[in-house]
Amino acid sequence: MNNITNLNNPFGIGKQLVFATTPSGQTVITINNQQASATIALQGAHLMSWQPVDAEAVIWLSADAKLAPGKSIRGGMPICWPWFGAHATEPAFPAHGFARTADWDVIASASLPGGTTEIIFELALANNALTQWPNPTSVRYRITVGKTLSMELITHNTGPTAITISEALHTYFTVSDVRKISIDGLDGCHYLDKVDEMKERQQSGAVTFAGEVDRIYIDSEDDCIIHDPALSRQIRISKTGSRSTVVWNPWIEKSIQMGDMGEVGYLNMVCIESANAADNSITIPAGGEHRLTVNYSVERA
Ligand code: TA6
């Protein structure tokens, strides 16, 4: 039986959760319930879209996003693990770790009381870059789709010694115009400014955008809210187990360099990433685990 049959038989749920193959041979999961719809690429367990039934699309995906083996998808919600950004010592290792382009297995799915749909993935470490991560680890990732989108990323250290990871749910949000939004929840937080040689600065008031922004806010655990008056909405991001918040918009020059942001894609997206990065890296003792959870909800403004 082909892979899709093997997946739809145990884990498909009627029309609510369906596995299908794209023309390029990638497996994509489509979820539709009475509260919301979502699509997830099996590679990287990469959520690509989420839309509550009474709202516009919330997650941004580049018009030039590629769905190809081993290639990261521009947009959606890439999983950065077991390191965020460049590897500390190996420049040849992939930025943001290997989880987002790796094989993940589906291990469970359910239609939950109250009308949400849940799917659970496990990182197939044995098939992936063990040379880049020779530490016995189990990684599971749960996505629950409803009016609220909920994620939980669980790292379990199954080895005999402590491990240190950095991580992020590197989410791209759709906005009307990045020049007309503001982000609350980071006032007073210190951040590392990646646009200015990682200088440490302190946020004053809301975050707004008039050029490239690439900041790692350290010790930032409060909810963030994206205020988008032109869409008459705000997007709330609440989290646990995450002490860093990354805010990123590549603006014009960086978008052109990246080549897969679309013509003016940068105007309609902002990344608010729930992370543990830089000084907030996480050390997990032998046998221990770390849970990062994030919830997104849309409120009328
Ligand atoms: O989270 C922001 C960031 O680290 C930026 O510096 C930029 O590199 C972005 O991630 C996208 O990285 P990627 O490897 O997906 O091109």
Tab-separated table of C-alpha atoms and ligand atoms in Angstrom:
chain	number	residue	atom	x	y	z
A	1	MET	CA	0.000	0.000	0.000
A	2	ASN	CA	1.243	3.479	-0.771
A	3	ASN	CA	2.245	5.858	1.968
A	4	ILE	CA	-1.037	7.770	1.744
A	5	THR	CA	-3.136	4.655	2.309
A	6	ASN	CA	-0.893	3.695	5.230
A	7	LEU	CA	-1.523	7.132	6.703
A	8	ASN	CA	-5.213	7.620	5.948
A	9	ASN	CA	-6.143	4.203	7.296
A	10	PRO	CA	-5.003	4.651	10.868
A	11	PHE	CA	-4.886	8.436	11.116
A	12	GLY	CA	-7.357	9.892	8.600
A	13	ILE	CA	-10.664	11.104	10.090
A	14	GLY	CA	-13.299	11.161	7.340
A	15	LYS	CA	-13.292	14.581	5.653
A	16	GLN	CA	-12.021	16.184	8.890
A	17	LEU	CA	-8.394	15.014	8.497
A	18	VAL	CA	-7.140	13.799	5.123
A	19	PHE	CA	-3.642	12.882	3.868
A	20	ALA	CA	-2.837	13.534	0.212
A	21	THR	CA	0.204	13.652	-2.047
A	22	THR	CA	1.248	16.792	-3.942
A	23	PRO	CA	2.391	16.602	-7.582
A	24	SER	CA	5.987	16.761	-6.299
A	25	GLY	CA	5.346	13.742	-4.096
A	26	GLN	CA	5.139	15.535	-0.751
A	27	THR	CA	2.559	14.439	1.833
A	28	VAL	CA	0.153	17.167	2.980
A	29	ILE	CA	-2.465	16.907	5.723
A	30	THR	CA	-5.697	18.886	5.350
A	31	ILE	CA	-7.835	19.523	8.419
A	32	ASN	CA	-11.357	20.931	8.229
A	33	ASN	CA	-13.665	21.079	11.257
A	34	GLN	CA	-16.535	23.328	12.318
A	35	GLN	CA	-14.112	25.789	13.934
A	36	ALA	CA	-11.213	26.143	11.485
A	37	SER	CA	-9.166	24.709	8.634
A	38	ALA	CA	-5.428	24.037	8.373
A	39	THR	CA	-2.835	22.400	6.147
A	40	ILE	CA	0.358	20.728	7.346
A	41	ALA	CA	3.275	19.364	5.330
A	42	LEU	CA	4.435	16.040	6.790
A	43	GLN	CA	8.054	16.985	6.097
A	44	GLY	CA	9.095	19.103	9.036
A	45	ALA	CA	5.596	18.706	10.583
A	46	HIS	CA	5.283	22.132	9.021
A	47	LEU	CA	1.942	23.887	9.461
A	48	MET	CA	1.373	25.964	6.322
A	49	SER	CA	-2.058	27.501	6.897
A	50	TRP	CA	-4.677	28.087	9.588
A	51	GLN	CA	-7.975	29.908	9.167
A	52	PRO	CA	-10.722	30.044	11.802
A	53	VAL	CA	-14.159	29.832	10.145
A	54	ASP	CA	-15.050	33.439	11.034
A	55	ALA	CA	-11.668	35.014	10.255
A	56	GLU	CA	-9.316	35.721	7.356
A	57	ALA	CA	-6.211	33.547	6.916
A	58	VAL	CA	-3.875	34.022	9.900
A	59	ILE	CA	-0.684	32.242	8.809
A	60	TRP	CA	1.335	33.647	5.886
A	61	LEU	CA	2.839	31.427	3.188
A	62	SER	CA	5.001	32.910	0.452
A	63	ALA	CA	3.625	32.806	-3.082
A	64	ASP	CA	7.075	31.440	-3.964
A	65	ALA	CA	7.198	28.826	-1.196
A	66	LYS	CA	8.615	25.516	-2.439
A	67	LEU	CA	7.466	22.124	-1.166
A	68	ALA	CA	10.445	19.912	-2.035
A	69	PRO	CA	12.392	17.154	-0.251
A	70	GLY	CA	14.839	18.552	2.272
A	71	LYS	CA	13.973	22.184	1.465
A	72	SER	CA	12.565	24.550	4.087
A	73	ILE	CA	9.184	26.058	3.269
A	74	ARG	CA	9.027	29.881	3.243
A	75	GLY	CA	6.222	30.808	5.581
A	76	GLY	CA	3.865	28.873	7.817
A	77	MET	CA	5.329	27.603	11.087
A	78	PRO	CA	8.812	26.087	10.691
A	79	ILE	CA	10.125	24.181	13.721
A	80	CYS	CA	13.612	25.423	14.631
A	81	TRP	CA	15.281	22.610	16.624
A	82	PRO	CA	17.751	21.593	18.169
A	83	TRP	CA	19.344	24.982	17.584
A	84	PHE	CA	18.051	28.433	16.642
A	85	GLY	CA	19.955	30.458	14.042
A	86	ALA	CA	23.427	29.390	12.987
A	87	HIS	CA	24.979	26.351	14.699
A	88	ALA	CA	27.318	27.495	17.471
A	89	THR	CA	30.414	25.734	16.086
A	90	GLU	CA	29.579	24.109	12.724
A	91	PRO	CA	28.936	26.714	9.985
A	92	ALA	CA	28.079	23.943	7.508
A	93	PHE	CA	25.146	22.738	9.644
A	94	PRO	CA	21.728	24.087	8.529
A	95	ALA	CA	20.488	27.344	10.040
A	96	HIS	CA	17.720	26.753	12.594
A	97	GLY	CA	18.575	23.055	12.919
A	98	PHE	CA	17.362	20.103	10.868
A	99	ALA	CA	13.871	19.449	12.316
A	100	ARG	CA	12.071	21.694	9.822
A	101	THR	CA	13.311	19.718	6.809
A	102	ALA	CA	13.367	16.298	8.479
A	103	ASP	CA	11.124	13.249	8.304
A	104	TRP	CA	8.435	13.198	10.994
A	105	ASP	CA	6.038	10.324	11.669
A	106	VAL	CA	2.376	10.722	12.556
A	107	ILE	CA	1.749	8.806	15.784
A	108	ALA	CA	-1.814	9.834	16.667
A	109	SER	CA	-4.822	11.856	15.532
A	110	ALA	CA	-8.198	12.593	17.105
A	111	SER	CA	-11.421	14.506	16.666
A	112	LEU	CA	-11.806	16.055	20.126
A	113	PRO	CA	-15.008	16.895	22.029
A	114	GLY	CA	-15.846	20.556	21.371
A	115	GLY	CA	-15.013	20.292	17.688
A	116	THR	CA	-11.221	20.616	17.483
A	117	THR	CA	-8.859	18.239	15.664
A	118	GLU	CA	-5.531	17.031	17.053
A	119	ILE	CA	-2.555	15.427	15.336
A	120	ILE	CA	0.691	14.290	16.990
A	121	PHE	CA	4.037	13.860	15.228
A	122	GLU	CA	7.332	12.305	16.279
A	123	LEU	CA	10.706	13.312	14.811
A	124	ALA	CA	12.284	10.308	13.091
A	125	LEU	CA	15.726	11.056	14.486
A	126	ALA	CA	17.122	7.723	13.295
A	127	ASN	CA	16.510	8.776	9.676
A	128	ASN	CA	17.813	12.268	10.112
A	129	ALA	CA	20.959	14.167	10.864
A	130	LEU	CA	22.248	12.036	13.749
A	131	THR	CA	25.741	13.201	12.870
A	132	GLN	CA	24.555	16.705	13.680
A	133	TRP	CA	22.820	15.613	16.859
A	134	PRO	CA	24.354	12.443	18.374
A	135	ASN	CA	22.235	12.739	21.530
A	136	PRO	CA	19.533	10.140	22.358
A	137	THR	CA	16.394	12.319	22.228
A	138	SER	CA	12.687	11.862	21.613
A	139	VAL	CA	10.825	14.817	20.072
A	140	ARG	CA	7.038	14.946	19.840
A	141	TYR	CA	4.882	17.737	18.449
A	142	ARG	CA	1.153	18.180	18.938
A	143	ILE	CA	-1.027	20.525	16.865
A	144	THR	CA	-4.655	21.165	17.841
A	145	VAL	CA	-6.750	22.991	15.234
A	146	GLY	CA	-9.800	25.029	16.263
A	147	LYS	CA	-10.789	28.666	16.792
A	148	THR	CA	-7.542	28.665	18.755
A	149	LEU	CA	-4.472	27.036	17.219
A	150	SER	CA	-2.422	25.206	19.849
A	151	MET	CA	1.018	23.636	19.570
A	152	GLU	CA	3.177	21.706	22.005
A	153	LEU	CA	6.801	20.767	21.247
A	154	ILE	CA	8.189	18.215	23.717
A	155	THR	CA	11.897	17.376	23.901
A	156	HIS	CA	12.653	14.287	26.033
A	157	ASN	CA	16.299	13.620	26.868
A	158	THR	CA	16.517	9.808	26.734
A	159	GLY	CA	20.303	9.809	27.041
A	160	PRO	CA	22.680	9.526	30.018
A	161	THR	CA	23.922	13.137	30.037
A	162	ALA	CA	22.382	16.611	29.997
A	163	ILE	CA	21.692	18.238	26.612
A	164	THR	CA	21.314	21.897	25.672
A	165	ILE	CA	18.933	22.998	22.927
A	166	SER	CA	17.657	26.221	21.459
A	167	GLU	CA	14.366	26.190	19.564
A	168	ALA	CA	11.544	28.237	18.078
A	169	LEU	CA	8.149	27.935	16.469
A	170	HIS	CA	9.156	30.369	13.729
A	171	THR	CA	5.667	31.513	12.749
A	172	TYR	CA	4.852	33.845	9.857
A	173	PHE	CA	1.629	35.805	10.417
A	174	THR	CA	-0.476	37.464	7.710
A	175	VAL	CA	-0.904	41.219	8.177
A	176	SER	CA	-2.610	43.897	6.071
A	177	ASP	CA	0.571	45.997	5.759
A	178	VAL	CA	3.558	45.590	8.073
A	179	ARG	CA	4.002	49.381	8.056
A	180	LYS	CA	0.575	49.800	9.675
A	181	ILE	CA	0.676	47.222	12.479
A	182	SER	CA	2.056	47.336	16.012
A	183	ILE	CA	3.046	44.614	18.453
A	184	ASP	CA	2.386	44.853	22.177
A	185	GLY	CA	3.786	42.645	24.923
A	186	LEU	CA	7.495	43.415	24.648
A	187	ASP	CA	7.670	46.853	26.272
A	188	GLY	CA	10.715	47.054	28.567
A	189	CYS	CA	12.199	43.761	27.322
A	190	HIS	CA	15.875	43.637	26.382
A	191	TYR	CA	16.671	42.386	22.902
A	192	LEU	CA	19.628	41.417	20.757
A	193	ASP	CA	19.491	43.440	17.542
A	194	LYS	CA	20.542	41.166	14.663
A	195	VAL	CA	20.355	44.121	12.291
A	196	ASP	CA	23.017	45.962	14.323
A	197	GLU	CA	25.754	43.499	15.294
A	198	MET	CA	23.674	41.832	18.013
A	199	LYS	CA	23.822	44.986	20.153
A	200	GLU	CA	21.663	44.693	23.289
A	201	ARG	CA	18.857	47.252	23.459
A	202	GLN	CA	15.628	47.755	25.417
A	203	GLN	CA	12.181	47.955	23.870
A	204	SER	CA	10.180	51.080	24.588
A	205	GLY	CA	6.467	50.792	23.868
A	206	ALA	CA	5.024	48.832	20.970
A	207	VAL	CA	7.139	47.355	18.152
A	208	THR	CA	6.516	49.036	14.776
A	209	PHE	CA	8.157	48.597	11.347
A	210	ALA	CA	9.835	51.059	8.981
A	211	GLY	CA	12.672	48.816	7.805
A	212	GLU	CA	14.280	45.409	8.456
A	213	VAL	CA	13.635	44.185	12.014
A	214	ASP	CA	15.368	41.092	13.409
A	215	ARG	CA	15.373	40.957	17.203
A	216	ILE	CA	15.698	38.267	19.858
A	217	TYR	CA	13.825	39.505	22.928
A	218	ILE	CA	15.352	37.814	25.956
A	219	ASP	CA	13.326	36.855	29.069
A	220	SER	CA	10.078	37.788	27.301
A	221	GLU	CA	7.256	35.531	28.509
A	222	ASP	CA	4.163	37.756	28.262
A	223	ASP	CA	1.478	37.402	25.597
A	224	CYS	CA	2.222	39.290	22.399
A	225	ILE	CA	-0.566	40.955	20.456
A	226	ILE	CA	-0.336	41.918	16.785
A	227	HIS	CA	-2.647	44.920	16.305
A	228	ASP	CA	-3.834	45.135	12.689
A	229	PRO	CA	-6.405	47.955	12.428
A	230	ALA	CA	-6.752	47.635	8.634
A	231	LEU	CA	-8.003	44.066	9.129
A	232	SER	CA	-9.964	45.139	12.233
A	233	ARG	CA	-8.271	42.347	14.177
A	234	GLN	CA	-5.646	41.487	16.674
A	235	ILE	CA	-3.776	38.196	16.932
A	236	ARG	CA	-2.900	37.029	20.450
A	237	ILE	CA	0.157	34.826	20.970
A	238	SER	CA	0.326	33.170	24.390
A	239	LYS	CA	2.969	30.658	25.421
A	240	THR	CA	4.557	28.602	28.177
A	241	GLY	CA	8.050	27.137	28.308
A	242	SER	CA	9.399	29.881	26.044
A	243	ARG	CA	11.559	32.664	27.421
A	244	SER	CA	12.512	34.322	24.125
A	245	THR	CA	10.438	36.071	21.493
A	246	VAL	CA	11.877	36.700	18.031
A	247	VAL	CA	10.402	39.480	15.880
A	248	TRP	CA	11.402	39.540	12.222
A	249	ASN	CA	10.550	41.270	9.002
A	250	PRO	CA	13.202	41.091	6.242
A	251	TRP	CA	12.018	44.259	4.467
A	252	ILE	CA	13.071	44.922	0.866
A	253	GLU	CA	16.783	44.128	0.429
A	254	LYS	CA	16.803	40.949	2.526
A	255	SER	CA	13.641	39.749	0.740
A	256	ILE	CA	15.324	40.155	-2.638
A	257	GLN	CA	18.389	38.250	-1.375
A	258	MET	CA	16.233	35.427	-0.049
A	259	GLY	CA	14.510	34.999	-3.425
A	260	ASP	CA	11.426	33.145	-2.161
A	261	MET	CA	9.519	35.922	-0.405
A	262	GLY	CA	7.441	36.849	-3.463
A	263	GLU	CA	7.390	40.276	-5.149
A	264	VAL	CA	6.433	42.335	-2.084
A	265	GLY	CA	5.646	39.504	0.314
A	266	TYR	CA	7.445	41.266	3.147
A	267	LEU	CA	4.648	43.854	3.299
A	268	ASN	CA	2.057	41.250	4.292
A	269	MET	CA	3.919	39.240	6.913
A	270	VAL	CA	5.555	39.452	10.286
A	271	CYS	CA	7.301	36.685	12.221
A	272	ILE	CA	6.597	36.455	15.946
A	273	GLU	CA	8.536	33.401	17.090
A	274	SER	CA	8.050	31.713	20.451
A	275	ALA	CA	11.558	30.532	21.221
A	276	ASN	CA	14.303	29.646	23.642
A	277	ALA	CA	17.335	31.256	22.037
A	278	ALA	CA	20.665	32.923	22.914
A	279	ASP	CA	20.860	33.368	26.717
A	280	ASN	CA	17.557	31.474	27.044
A	281	SER	CA	18.861	28.157	25.654
A	282	ILE	CA	17.484	25.196	27.582
A	283	THR	CA	19.536	22.520	29.371
A	284	ILE	CA	17.591	19.283	29.885
A	285	PRO	CA	18.991	16.776	32.408
A	286	ALA	CA	19.315	13.075	31.596
A	287	GLY	CA	15.797	11.606	31.549
A	288	GLY	CA	14.199	15.050	31.720
A	289	GLU	CA	11.915	16.804	29.262
A	290	HIS	CA	11.077	20.342	28.143
A	291	ARG	CA	7.680	21.471	26.841
A	292	LEU	CA	7.143	24.560	24.696
A	293	THR	CA	3.454	25.398	24.196
A	294	VAL	CA	1.948	28.189	22.117
A	295	ASN	CA	-1.639	29.294	21.456
A	296	TYR	CA	-2.795	31.653	18.704
A	297	SER	CA	-6.232	33.293	18.735
A	298	VAL	CA	-7.846	36.026	16.651
A	299	GLU	CA	-9.847	38.813	18.314
A	300	ARG	CA	-11.952	41.477	16.572
A	301	ALA	CA	-10.353	44.906	17.107
B	1	TA6	O1	14.067	34.345	13.002
B	1	TA6	C1	14.640	35.336	12.178
B	1	TA6	C2	15.738	34.697	11.349
B	1	TA6	O2	16.727	34.135	12.182
B	1	TA6	C3	16.304	35.761	10.401
B	1	TA6	O3	17.605	36.163	10.787
B	1	TA6	C4	16.270	35.067	9.039
B	1	TA6	O4	17.441	34.315	8.841
B	1	TA6	C5	15.027	34.181	9.230
B	1	TA6	O5	15.201	33.650	10.540
B	1	TA6	C6	14.781	33.158	8.159
B	1	TA6	O6	15.768	32.179	8.208
B	1	TA6	P1	15.707	31.014	7.061
B	1	TA6	O7	16.806	30.077	7.448
B	1	TA6	O8	14.344	30.401	7.138
B	1	TA6	O9	15.894	31.740	5.758
